[in-house]
Tab-separated table of C-alpha atoms in Angstrom:
chain	number	residue	atom	x	y	z
A	1	MET	CA	178.093	-45.225	306.282
A	2	SER	CA	180.763	-42.650	305.587
A	3	LYS	CA	181.093	-41.062	309.024
A	4	ARG	CA	182.269	-43.120	311.978
A	5	GLN	CA	179.298	-43.861	314.226
A	6	LEU	CA	178.882	-44.890	317.842
A	7	SER	CA	177.771	-48.354	318.796
A	8	LEU	CA	175.332	-48.447	321.706
A	9	ASN	CA	174.350	-51.610	323.529
A	10	LEU	CA	171.900	-51.964	326.385
A	11	PHE	CA	173.594	-54.063	329.057
A	12	VAL	CA	170.711	-55.792	330.827
A	13	TYR	CA	171.214	-56.677	334.482
A	14	PRO	CA	168.306	-57.704	336.753
A	15	ASN	CA	166.704	-54.453	337.965
A	16	GLY	CA	169.652	-52.362	336.814
A	17	HIS	CA	173.330	-51.992	337.539
A	18	HIS	CA	173.273	-50.212	340.876
A	19	GLU	CA	173.356	-52.865	343.565
A	20	ALA	CA	170.318	-51.218	345.203
A	21	GLY	CA	168.541	-50.546	341.903
A	22	TRP	CA	165.846	-53.085	342.720
A	23	ARG	CA	164.848	-50.962	345.742
A	24	TYR	CA	164.522	-47.704	343.819
A	25	GLU	CA	161.054	-46.341	343.188
A	26	GLY	CA	160.130	-47.109	339.599
A	27	SER	CA	162.118	-50.337	339.433
A	28	GLU	CA	160.119	-53.498	338.803
A	29	PRO	CA	161.753	-56.329	340.792
A	30	GLU	CA	158.601	-58.423	340.585
A	31	ARG	CA	159.096	-58.756	336.808
A	32	VAL	CA	162.649	-60.119	336.637
A	33	LEU	CA	161.327	-63.605	335.815
A	34	ASP	CA	158.712	-62.296	333.378
A	35	ILE	CA	159.890	-62.523	329.769
A	36	SER	CA	157.638	-59.606	328.798
A	37	PHE	CA	159.859	-57.363	330.972
A	38	TYR	CA	162.878	-58.137	328.794
A	39	GLN	CA	160.867	-58.106	325.579
A	40	ASP	CA	159.659	-54.605	326.425
A	41	LEU	CA	163.276	-53.499	326.989
A	42	ALA	CA	164.329	-55.049	323.684
A	43	LYS	CA	161.549	-53.265	321.812
A	44	LYS	CA	162.476	-49.917	323.391
A	45	ALA	CA	166.140	-50.374	322.508
A	46	GLU	CA	165.263	-51.423	318.961
A	47	ALA	CA	163.017	-48.379	318.508
A	48	ALA	CA	166.021	-46.267	319.565
A	49	LYS	CA	168.185	-48.156	316.992
A	50	PHE	CA	170.603	-49.627	319.525
A	51	ASP	CA	173.083	-52.158	318.164
A	52	ALA	CA	172.304	-54.889	320.684
A	53	LEU	CA	171.154	-56.058	324.075
A	54	PHE	CA	173.863	-57.727	326.119
A	55	PHE	CA	173.070	-60.308	328.779
A	56	ALA	CA	175.755	-61.412	331.220
A	57	ASP	CA	175.730	-64.772	332.973
A	58	ALA	CA	177.239	-66.629	335.900
A	59	LEU	CA	177.310	-70.374	336.500
A	60	ALA	CA	176.713	-70.358	340.237
A	61	LEU	CA	174.471	-68.552	342.688
A	62	PRO	CA	176.370	-65.725	344.426
A	63	ASP	CA	176.511	-65.665	348.187
A	64	ASN	CA	174.844	-62.247	348.392
A	65	ILE	CA	171.465	-63.293	346.992
A	66	ARG	CA	169.921	-62.388	350.377
A	67	TRP	CA	170.162	-58.681	349.492
A	68	ALA	CA	169.536	-58.460	345.741
A	69	SER	CA	168.044	-60.280	342.748
A	70	ARG	CA	171.310	-61.648	341.416
A	71	PHE	CA	170.125	-64.953	340.009
A	72	ARG	CA	170.615	-65.469	336.266
A	73	LEU	CA	168.312	-66.554	333.507
A	74	GLU	CA	169.965	-68.808	330.932
A	75	PRO	CA	171.119	-66.503	328.085
A	76	ILE	CA	170.386	-68.710	325.077
A	77	THR	CA	166.763	-69.211	326.114
A	78	TRP	CA	166.550	-65.474	326.812
A	79	MET	CA	167.947	-64.475	323.405
A	80	ALA	CA	165.549	-66.787	321.565
A	81	ALA	CA	162.550	-65.266	323.334
A	82	LEU	CA	163.663	-61.707	322.536
A	83	ALA	CA	164.623	-62.386	318.934
A	84	ALA	CA	161.089	-63.672	318.336
A	85	VAL	CA	159.513	-60.273	319.076
A	86	THR	CA	162.082	-58.006	317.357
A	87	GLU	CA	163.390	-57.601	313.824
A	88	LYS	CA	166.790	-55.912	313.717
A	89	ILE	CA	168.409	-55.372	317.096
A	90	GLY	CA	171.190	-57.798	318.001
A	91	PHE	CA	171.551	-59.996	321.075
A	92	ILE	CA	174.782	-60.934	322.821
A	93	GLY	CA	174.771	-63.796	325.301
A	94	THR	CA	177.455	-65.207	327.550
A	95	ALA	CA	178.755	-68.782	327.406
A	96	SER	CA	181.826	-70.213	329.098
A	97	THR	CA	184.654	-71.971	327.293
A	98	THR	CA	185.506	-73.665	330.603
A	99	TYR	CA	182.155	-75.373	331.121
A	100	PHE	CA	180.641	-75.712	327.655
A	101	ASP	CA	181.495	-78.279	324.983
A	102	PRO	CA	182.485	-76.722	321.629
A	103	PHE	CA	180.127	-78.763	319.471
A	104	ASN	CA	177.133	-78.081	321.701
A	105	LEU	CA	177.884	-74.360	321.880
A	106	ALA	CA	178.418	-74.159	318.119
A	107	ARG	CA	174.988	-75.752	317.521
A	108	LEU	CA	173.188	-73.503	320.000
A	109	PHE	CA	174.588	-70.209	318.750
A	110	SER	CA	174.363	-71.192	315.081
A	111	SER	CA	170.711	-72.151	315.579
A	112	LEU	CA	170.018	-68.781	317.167
A	113	ASP	CA	171.812	-66.953	314.371
A	114	HIS	CA	169.704	-68.758	311.774
A	115	LEU	CA	166.412	-68.232	313.611
A	116	SER	CA	167.130	-64.530	314.276
A	117	LYS	CA	168.334	-63.942	310.683
A	118	GLY	CA	171.819	-63.002	311.790
A	119	ARG	CA	171.509	-61.029	315.017
A	120	ILE	CA	173.523	-63.057	317.538
A	121	GLY	CA	176.826	-62.467	319.314
A	122	TRP	CA	178.693	-64.737	321.706
A	123	ASN	CA	180.272	-63.163	324.796
A	124	ILE	CA	183.249	-65.452	325.349
A	125	VAL	CA	184.197	-65.964	328.994
A	126	THR	CA	186.481	-68.387	330.792
A	127	THR	CA	184.559	-68.069	334.112
A	128	SER	CA	186.353	-66.529	337.071
A	129	ILE	CA	184.193	-67.763	339.977
A	130	ASP	CA	185.860	-70.861	341.375
A	131	TYR	CA	182.765	-72.380	343.012
A	132	ALA	CA	181.191	-72.893	339.569
A	133	ALA	CA	183.316	-76.046	339.291
A	134	GLN	CA	181.195	-77.772	341.914
A	135	ASN	CA	178.105	-77.316	339.739
A	136	TYR	CA	179.788	-79.155	336.869
A	137	SER	CA	181.020	-82.302	338.627
A	138	LYS	CA	184.563	-80.963	338.975
A	139	ASP	CA	186.683	-81.012	342.107
A	140	SER	CA	188.421	-77.728	341.394
A	141	HIS	CA	188.285	-74.713	339.091
A	142	PRO	CA	191.107	-74.503	336.505
A	143	VAL	CA	193.713	-71.810	337.125
A	144	HIS	CA	193.725	-68.638	335.034
A	145	ALA	CA	196.411	-69.739	332.528
A	146	ASP	CA	194.795	-73.146	331.958
A	147	ARG	CA	191.393	-71.569	331.355
A	148	TYR	CA	192.840	-69.323	328.648
A	149	ALA	CA	194.744	-72.190	327.026
A	150	ARG	CA	191.488	-74.133	326.792
A	151	ALA	CA	189.710	-71.018	325.475
A	152	HIS	CA	192.168	-70.641	322.572
A	153	GLU	CA	191.614	-74.237	321.523
A	154	PHE	CA	187.862	-73.881	322.033
A	155	LEU	CA	187.749	-70.863	319.688
A	156	ASP	CA	189.728	-72.712	317.047
A	157	VAL	CA	187.301	-75.639	317.165
A	158	VAL	CA	184.127	-73.549	317.190
A	159	THR	CA	185.348	-71.384	314.313
A	160	ARG	CA	186.066	-74.424	312.166
A	161	LEU	CA	182.716	-75.984	313.067
A	162	TRP	CA	180.888	-72.802	312.057
A	163	ASP	CA	182.914	-72.724	308.827
A	164	SER	CA	182.590	-76.452	308.089
A	165	TRP	CA	179.796	-75.753	305.606
A	166	GLU	CA	180.939	-73.464	302.814
A	167	ASP	CA	178.451	-70.756	301.861
A	168	GLU	CA	177.628	-72.556	298.598
A	169	ALA	CA	177.105	-75.956	300.237
A	170	VAL	CA	173.308	-75.666	300.340
A	171	VAL	CA	172.117	-76.114	296.737
A	172	ASN	CA	168.398	-76.692	297.352
A	173	ASP	CA	167.870	-77.645	293.696
A	174	VAL	CA	164.417	-79.202	293.494
A	175	PRO	CA	164.553	-80.289	289.788
A	176	SER	CA	167.810	-82.205	290.223
A	177	GLY	CA	166.952	-83.492	293.682
A	178	ILE	CA	170.257	-82.160	295.064
A	179	PHE	CA	169.864	-80.480	298.432
A	180	ALA	CA	173.521	-79.980	299.380
A	181	ASP	CA	176.921	-80.221	297.732
A	182	ASP	CA	178.581	-82.556	300.219
A	183	GLU	CA	182.009	-81.814	298.756
A	184	LYS	CA	181.629	-78.385	300.367
A	185	ILE	CA	180.863	-79.811	303.813
A	186	HIS	CA	184.003	-80.625	305.777
A	187	GLU	CA	184.968	-82.731	308.745
A	188	ILE	CA	187.277	-80.714	310.960
A	189	ASN	CA	189.008	-83.758	312.534
A	190	HIS	CA	190.373	-81.833	315.492
A	191	ILE	CA	192.609	-83.629	317.983
A	192	GLY	CA	193.990	-81.333	320.650
A	193	GLU	CA	194.921	-80.995	324.290
A	194	ASN	CA	191.300	-80.611	325.431
A	195	PHE	CA	189.056	-81.757	322.579
A	196	ARG	CA	188.685	-84.505	319.965
A	197	ILE	CA	185.973	-83.461	317.508
A	198	ARG	CA	185.297	-84.838	314.057
A	199	GLY	CA	182.582	-82.490	312.754
A	200	PRO	CA	181.164	-81.118	310.564
A	201	LEU	CA	178.493	-79.113	312.331
A	202	ASN	CA	175.036	-80.451	311.582
A	203	LEU	CA	173.819	-77.021	310.451
A	204	PRO	CA	174.707	-74.895	307.404
A	205	ARG	CA	176.703	-71.724	307.802
A	206	SER	CA	174.638	-69.047	309.554
A	207	PRO	CA	173.558	-65.681	308.073
A	208	GLN	CA	176.515	-63.821	309.605
A	209	GLY	CA	178.958	-66.557	308.625
A	210	ARG	CA	179.675	-66.797	312.340
A	211	PRO	CA	178.000	-65.140	315.310
A	212	VAL	CA	179.953	-62.059	316.407
A	213	TYR	CA	182.834	-62.863	318.776
A	214	VAL	CA	182.595	-60.681	321.872
A	215	GLN	CA	185.023	-60.730	324.791
A	216	ALA	CA	185.492	-58.988	328.119
A	217	GLY	CA	188.678	-58.917	330.140
A	218	SER	CA	191.743	-56.713	330.347
A	219	SER	CA	194.320	-58.988	331.957
A	220	PRO	CA	197.448	-59.733	329.898
A	221	ASP	CA	195.913	-63.072	328.850
A	222	GLY	CA	192.592	-61.361	328.157
A	223	ARG	CA	194.198	-58.724	325.954
A	224	ALA	CA	196.157	-61.300	323.982
A	225	PHE	CA	193.014	-63.383	323.528
A	226	ALA	CA	190.942	-60.368	322.447
A	227	ALA	CA	193.539	-59.196	319.942
A	228	LEU	CA	193.490	-62.625	318.292
A	229	HIS	CA	189.789	-63.418	318.341
A	230	ALA	CA	187.396	-60.698	319.505
A	231	GLU	CA	185.358	-58.523	317.166
A	232	ALA	CA	183.784	-56.515	319.987
A	233	ILE	CA	185.361	-56.024	323.387
A	234	PHE	CA	183.528	-55.031	326.554
A	235	THR	CA	185.774	-53.286	329.040
A	236	ALA	CA	185.666	-51.273	332.281
A	237	HIS	CA	187.608	-48.063	332.854
A	238	GLN	CA	187.412	-45.278	335.400
A	239	THR	CA	189.337	-42.664	333.409
A	240	ILE	CA	189.704	-41.673	329.779
A	241	GLU	CA	193.465	-42.166	330.096
A	242	SER	CA	192.998	-45.799	331.117
A	243	ALA	CA	190.498	-46.324	328.311
A	244	GLN	CA	192.861	-44.741	325.769
A	245	GLU	CA	195.725	-47.000	326.849
A	246	PHE	CA	193.540	-50.092	326.492
A	247	TYR	CA	192.098	-48.939	323.161
A	248	GLY	CA	195.501	-48.206	321.666
A	249	ASP	CA	197.032	-51.418	322.970
A	250	ILE	CA	194.266	-53.659	321.598
A	251	LYS	CA	194.245	-51.969	318.184
A	252	LYS	CA	198.035	-52.269	317.960
A	253	ARG	CA	197.955	-55.934	319.005
A	254	ALA	CA	195.207	-56.696	316.483
A	255	ALA	CA	197.275	-55.120	313.686
A	256	ALA	CA	200.326	-57.126	314.779
A	257	ASN	CA	198.188	-60.259	314.420
A	258	GLY	CA	197.389	-59.335	310.822
A	259	ARG	CA	193.895	-58.084	311.615
A	260	ASP	CA	192.226	-54.859	310.521
A	261	PRO	CA	191.925	-52.772	313.732
A	262	SER	CA	188.665	-51.247	312.456
A	263	GLN	CA	187.181	-54.739	312.704
A	264	VAL	CA	187.617	-54.703	316.487
A	265	ARG	CA	184.980	-52.624	318.306
A	266	ILE	CA	185.962	-51.503	321.805
A	267	LEU	CA	182.975	-50.760	324.014
A	268	PRO	CA	183.480	-49.552	327.601
A	269	GLY	CA	180.624	-49.601	330.073
A	270	ILE	CA	179.029	-46.381	331.310
A	271	SER	CA	176.332	-46.144	333.969
A	272	PRO	CA	174.628	-42.743	333.610
A	273	TYR	CA	172.744	-40.934	336.402
A	274	ILE	CA	170.782	-38.283	334.559
A	275	GLY	CA	169.247	-35.131	335.977
A	276	SER	CA	167.984	-31.837	334.607
A	277	THR	CA	170.855	-30.172	336.494
A	278	GLU	CA	174.215	-31.450	337.662
A	279	LYS	CA	173.051	-31.181	341.282
A	280	GLU	CA	169.927	-33.174	340.531
A	281	ALA	CA	172.026	-35.908	338.914
A	282	ASN	CA	174.407	-36.084	341.883
A	283	ASP	CA	171.467	-36.127	344.285
A	284	LEU	CA	170.072	-39.059	342.302
A	285	LEU	CA	173.337	-40.963	342.680
A	286	ASP	CA	173.349	-40.196	346.419
A	287	GLU	CA	169.773	-41.448	346.647
A	288	PHE	CA	170.810	-44.775	345.162
A	289	ASN	CA	173.837	-45.034	347.439
A	290	ASP	CA	171.634	-44.364	350.467
A	291	LEU	CA	169.694	-47.518	349.546
A	292	THR	CA	172.753	-49.761	349.613
A	293	GLN	CA	172.887	-52.524	352.211
A	294	LEU	CA	176.088	-52.821	354.188
A	295	GLU	CA	176.167	-56.613	354.168
A	296	TYR	CA	175.765	-56.765	350.394
A	297	SER	CA	178.468	-54.167	349.763
A	298	LEU	CA	180.957	-55.841	352.090
A	299	THR	CA	180.277	-59.266	350.595
A	300	HIS	CA	180.798	-57.916	347.084
A	301	LEU	CA	184.024	-56.191	348.093
A	302	ARG	CA	185.346	-59.305	349.833
A	303	ARG	CA	184.679	-61.374	346.732
A	304	ARG	CA	186.469	-58.853	344.522
A	305	ILE	CA	189.625	-58.128	346.549
A	306	GLY	CA	189.869	-61.193	348.809
A	307	VAL	CA	189.738	-59.234	352.075
A	308	ASP	CA	186.928	-59.148	354.644
A	309	LEU	CA	186.585	-55.526	355.779
A	310	SER	CA	183.509	-56.014	357.970
A	311	GLY	CA	185.447	-55.349	361.185
A	312	TYR	CA	187.018	-52.093	360.040
A	313	ASP	CA	185.929	-48.477	360.422
A	314	LEU	CA	183.917	-47.794	357.269
A	315	ASP	CA	184.954	-44.148	357.327
A	316	GLY	CA	188.617	-45.036	357.670
A	317	PRO	CA	191.096	-45.820	354.893
A	318	VAL	CA	191.109	-49.094	352.985
A	319	PRO	CA	193.831	-51.286	354.579
A	320	ARG	CA	195.870	-51.560	351.399
A	321	HIS	CA	198.514	-53.794	352.993
A	322	LEU	CA	195.974	-56.614	353.406
A	323	ILE	CA	195.146	-56.863	349.709
A	324	PRO	CA	196.942	-59.796	348.046
A	325	THR	CA	199.696	-59.085	345.556
A	326	GLU	CA	199.895	-62.508	343.922
A	327	GLY	CA	197.666	-65.474	343.151
A	328	ASP	CA	194.865	-66.187	340.708
A	329	LEU	CA	192.644	-63.413	342.079
A	330	THR	CA	195.233	-60.763	341.207
A	331	GLU	CA	195.022	-61.746	337.530
A	332	ILE	CA	191.341	-60.811	337.316
A	333	THR	CA	190.641	-57.524	335.559
A	334	ARG	CA	188.122	-56.260	338.094
A	335	PHE	CA	190.560	-56.859	340.957
A	336	LYS	CA	193.125	-54.667	339.219
A	337	LEU	CA	190.545	-51.979	338.516
A	338	ILE	CA	189.510	-51.797	342.184
A	339	VAL	CA	193.125	-51.703	343.369
A	340	GLY	CA	193.657	-48.878	340.888
A	341	ILE	CA	190.808	-46.908	342.479
A	342	ILE	CA	192.282	-47.481	345.944
A	343	ASP	CA	195.764	-46.389	344.914
A	344	ARG	CA	194.628	-43.409	342.834
A	345	GLU	CA	191.787	-41.972	344.920
A	346	LYS	CA	192.638	-43.151	348.465
A	347	PRO	CA	188.948	-43.646	349.352
A	348	THR	CA	187.499	-44.645	352.693
A	349	ILE	CA	185.947	-48.100	352.803
A	350	ARG	CA	182.479	-46.555	352.578
A	351	GLN	CA	183.477	-44.397	349.605
A	352	LEU	CA	184.926	-47.424	347.853
A	353	MET	CA	181.752	-49.427	348.447
A	354	HIS	CA	179.647	-46.598	347.019
A	355	LYS	CA	182.029	-46.295	344.065
A	356	LEU	CA	181.505	-49.968	343.243
A	357	ALA	CA	177.781	-49.997	344.055
A	358	GLY	CA	176.936	-47.991	340.945
A	359	ALA	CA	178.161	-50.506	338.359
A	360	ARG	CA	180.665	-52.930	339.942
A	361	GLY	CA	183.692	-50.943	338.769
A	362	HIS	CA	182.404	-49.651	335.430
A	363	PHE	CA	182.411	-45.914	334.800
A	364	VAL	CA	179.655	-44.132	336.726
A	365	PHE	CA	178.842	-40.607	335.622
A	366	ALA	CA	176.213	-38.238	337.020
A	367	GLY	CA	175.226	-35.243	334.939
A	368	THR	CA	172.751	-33.565	332.639
A	369	PRO	CA	171.862	-35.162	329.300
A	370	GLU	CA	174.297	-32.755	327.621
A	371	GLN	CA	177.083	-33.654	330.035
A	372	ILE	CA	176.482	-37.379	329.482
A	373	ALA	CA	176.592	-36.821	325.717
A	374	ASP	CA	179.756	-34.722	326.099
A	375	LYS	CA	181.477	-37.516	327.999
A	376	ILE	CA	180.476	-40.143	325.435
A	377	GLN	CA	181.616	-37.891	322.576
A	378	SER	CA	184.930	-37.131	324.259
A	379	TRP	CA	185.811	-40.784	324.725
A	380	PHE	CA	184.580	-41.652	321.226
A	381	GLU	CA	186.532	-38.908	319.454
A	382	ASN	CA	189.730	-39.180	321.496
A	383	GLY	CA	190.784	-42.791	321.025
A	384	ALA	CA	189.071	-44.338	324.042
A	385	ALA	CA	185.974	-46.064	322.628
A	386	ASP	CA	184.110	-47.144	319.504
A	387	GLY	CA	180.865	-47.091	321.443
A	388	PHE	CA	179.466	-47.943	324.848
A	389	ASN	CA	177.558	-50.501	326.837
A	390	ILE	CA	174.857	-48.449	328.510
A	391	MET	CA	174.356	-49.722	332.056
A	392	PRO	CA	171.247	-48.094	333.553
A	393	PRO	CA	171.211	-47.927	337.354
A	394	TYR	CA	167.652	-49.237	337.371
A	395	LEU	CA	165.173	-50.643	334.883
A	396	PRO	CA	163.119	-49.808	332.974
A	397	GLY	CA	163.289	-46.094	333.829
A	398	GLY	CA	167.073	-45.786	333.574
A	399	ILE	CA	167.167	-46.736	329.900
A	400	GLU	CA	163.992	-44.831	329.080
A	401	VAL	CA	165.486	-41.524	330.230
A	402	PHE	CA	168.745	-42.220	328.365
A	403	ILE	CA	166.831	-42.934	325.166
A	404	SER	CA	164.581	-39.885	325.483
A	405	GLU	CA	167.179	-37.380	326.732
A	406	VAL	CA	170.679	-38.417	325.597
A	407	VAL	CA	170.186	-40.274	322.306
A	408	PRO	CA	168.616	-37.240	320.535
A	409	ILE	CA	171.670	-35.155	321.454
A	410	LEU	CA	174.029	-37.794	320.071
A	411	ARG	CA	171.961	-37.863	316.864
A	412	LYS	CA	171.945	-34.090	316.557
A	413	ARG	CA	175.747	-34.165	316.773
A	414	GLY	CA	175.895	-36.770	313.999
A	415	LEU	CA	177.336	-39.446	316.304
A	416	PHE	CA	174.574	-42.041	316.282
A	417	ARG	CA	172.388	-43.502	313.560
A	418	GLU	CA	168.894	-42.330	312.714
A	419	ASP	CA	168.007	-45.794	311.459
A	420	TYR	CA	169.563	-49.208	310.900
A	421	GLU	CA	171.462	-49.577	307.625
A	422	GLY	CA	171.485	-53.376	307.722
A	423	ASN	CA	169.742	-56.307	309.335
A	424	THR	CA	172.488	-58.193	311.173
A	425	LEU	CA	174.545	-57.536	314.274
A	426	ARG	CA	177.654	-57.476	312.083
A	427	SER	CA	176.153	-54.730	309.948
A	428	HIS	CA	175.260	-52.675	313.038
A	429	PHE	CA	178.839	-52.968	314.334
A	430	GLY	CA	180.339	-52.312	310.888
A	431	LEU	CA	181.968	-55.754	310.803
A	432	ASP	CA	182.690	-57.731	307.657
A	433	ARG	CA	181.116	-61.127	307.076
A	434	PRO	CA	184.019	-63.600	307.292
A	435	LYS	CA	184.601	-66.179	304.596
A	436	SER	CA	184.632	-69.833	305.544
A	437	LEU	CA	188.078	-71.176	306.346
A	438	TYR	CA	187.242	-73.988	303.930
A	439	SER	CA	186.022	-71.858	301.019
A	440	GLU	CA	187.760	-72.190	297.660
A	441	ALA	CA	188.904	-68.573	297.728
A	442	GLN	CA	190.364	-69.006	301.197
A	443	ARG	CA	192.174	-72.201	300.187
A	444	LYS	CA	193.710	-70.515	297.148
A	445	SER	CA	194.941	-67.528	299.163
A	446	ALA	CA	196.383	-69.723	301.925
């Protein structure tokens, strides 16, 4: 592909990304535990030639389940079921370096990459919700710095496990009776601060070499981690200026680490509210916001900024002086994003809740199909994005209208593919297939 092209992922969230999406007419909340619901979404996205479906995860039930369907299906099971009914679209699932074991995760994702013929990505998270610890027989949740230290070691181990079989290790020579060249299968013999793992993995190298490394997080630790490891980065920004700063910083850091910046795809989230006119689009957003439930919004805000605002005048200013300025919470990317909104826009509490209701701090934009396409093109062509995670306010209708109304405009402008040019998630993202760390060529160049 000679011309730079957008990447588009469908970010699947139960009943859509607006917190009241499940209440909107046309949403299908009764189907969120029906695999055919997600398979239908995957088929629609594949027909539109999207790069991937992305599925987030959390390791504990949130305390606002009373007001919305915020439980989580297990992503690996989900990806397997969707890969079985599709052929080319990729799937990106979340798994935590804090609560998984490297060998087990390496097996699970490698198995999926084999069975899907190379269409799997791993969204690497360290888990920010502290009450997850109590679901994993732990007394307390590790602090931010410790989680990232473990994550670096985890990535090192998983990478070497996925590379422990060289590409030529499987011989499969029936006449000679040789199935594998065991001299090209390597123990990793890792002994570190958190893990002691012999290896090798009990699976050959997968079609992509390794599943695609995906990461989300814009804290200083998150940026450093992404610049070292990530091949696609999910990020949240409210302005093009913020997105440009992040984009430039990550590309520069990747280059400083000896990486090709073009091999790092930066993909902000955008939640589009689409109308035939600008007024119709804004009315649609207002209609969603009118469905929000006060208790849900206040609970979400309390969890994000550490302050209970339930006793305050909702049409008064956010009491900025109550928001913490230090501690683990202040290191979380979404906390910083929300504080940025407060400082920049000076919203009332109600306005802030509505701002976050649309997509939990990701960029919400209401407009015509042309205006949505203009915004995507502007960010793409002005150093703010390599593509986007599309975050429909409700499902399935929110993605259907984006596919039917916005995607054709992007194609007409030469920004998005007419058809897939390859069969793997790496090929969709324009990422190279990495060589095994243990390959002969790699050893000679080391």
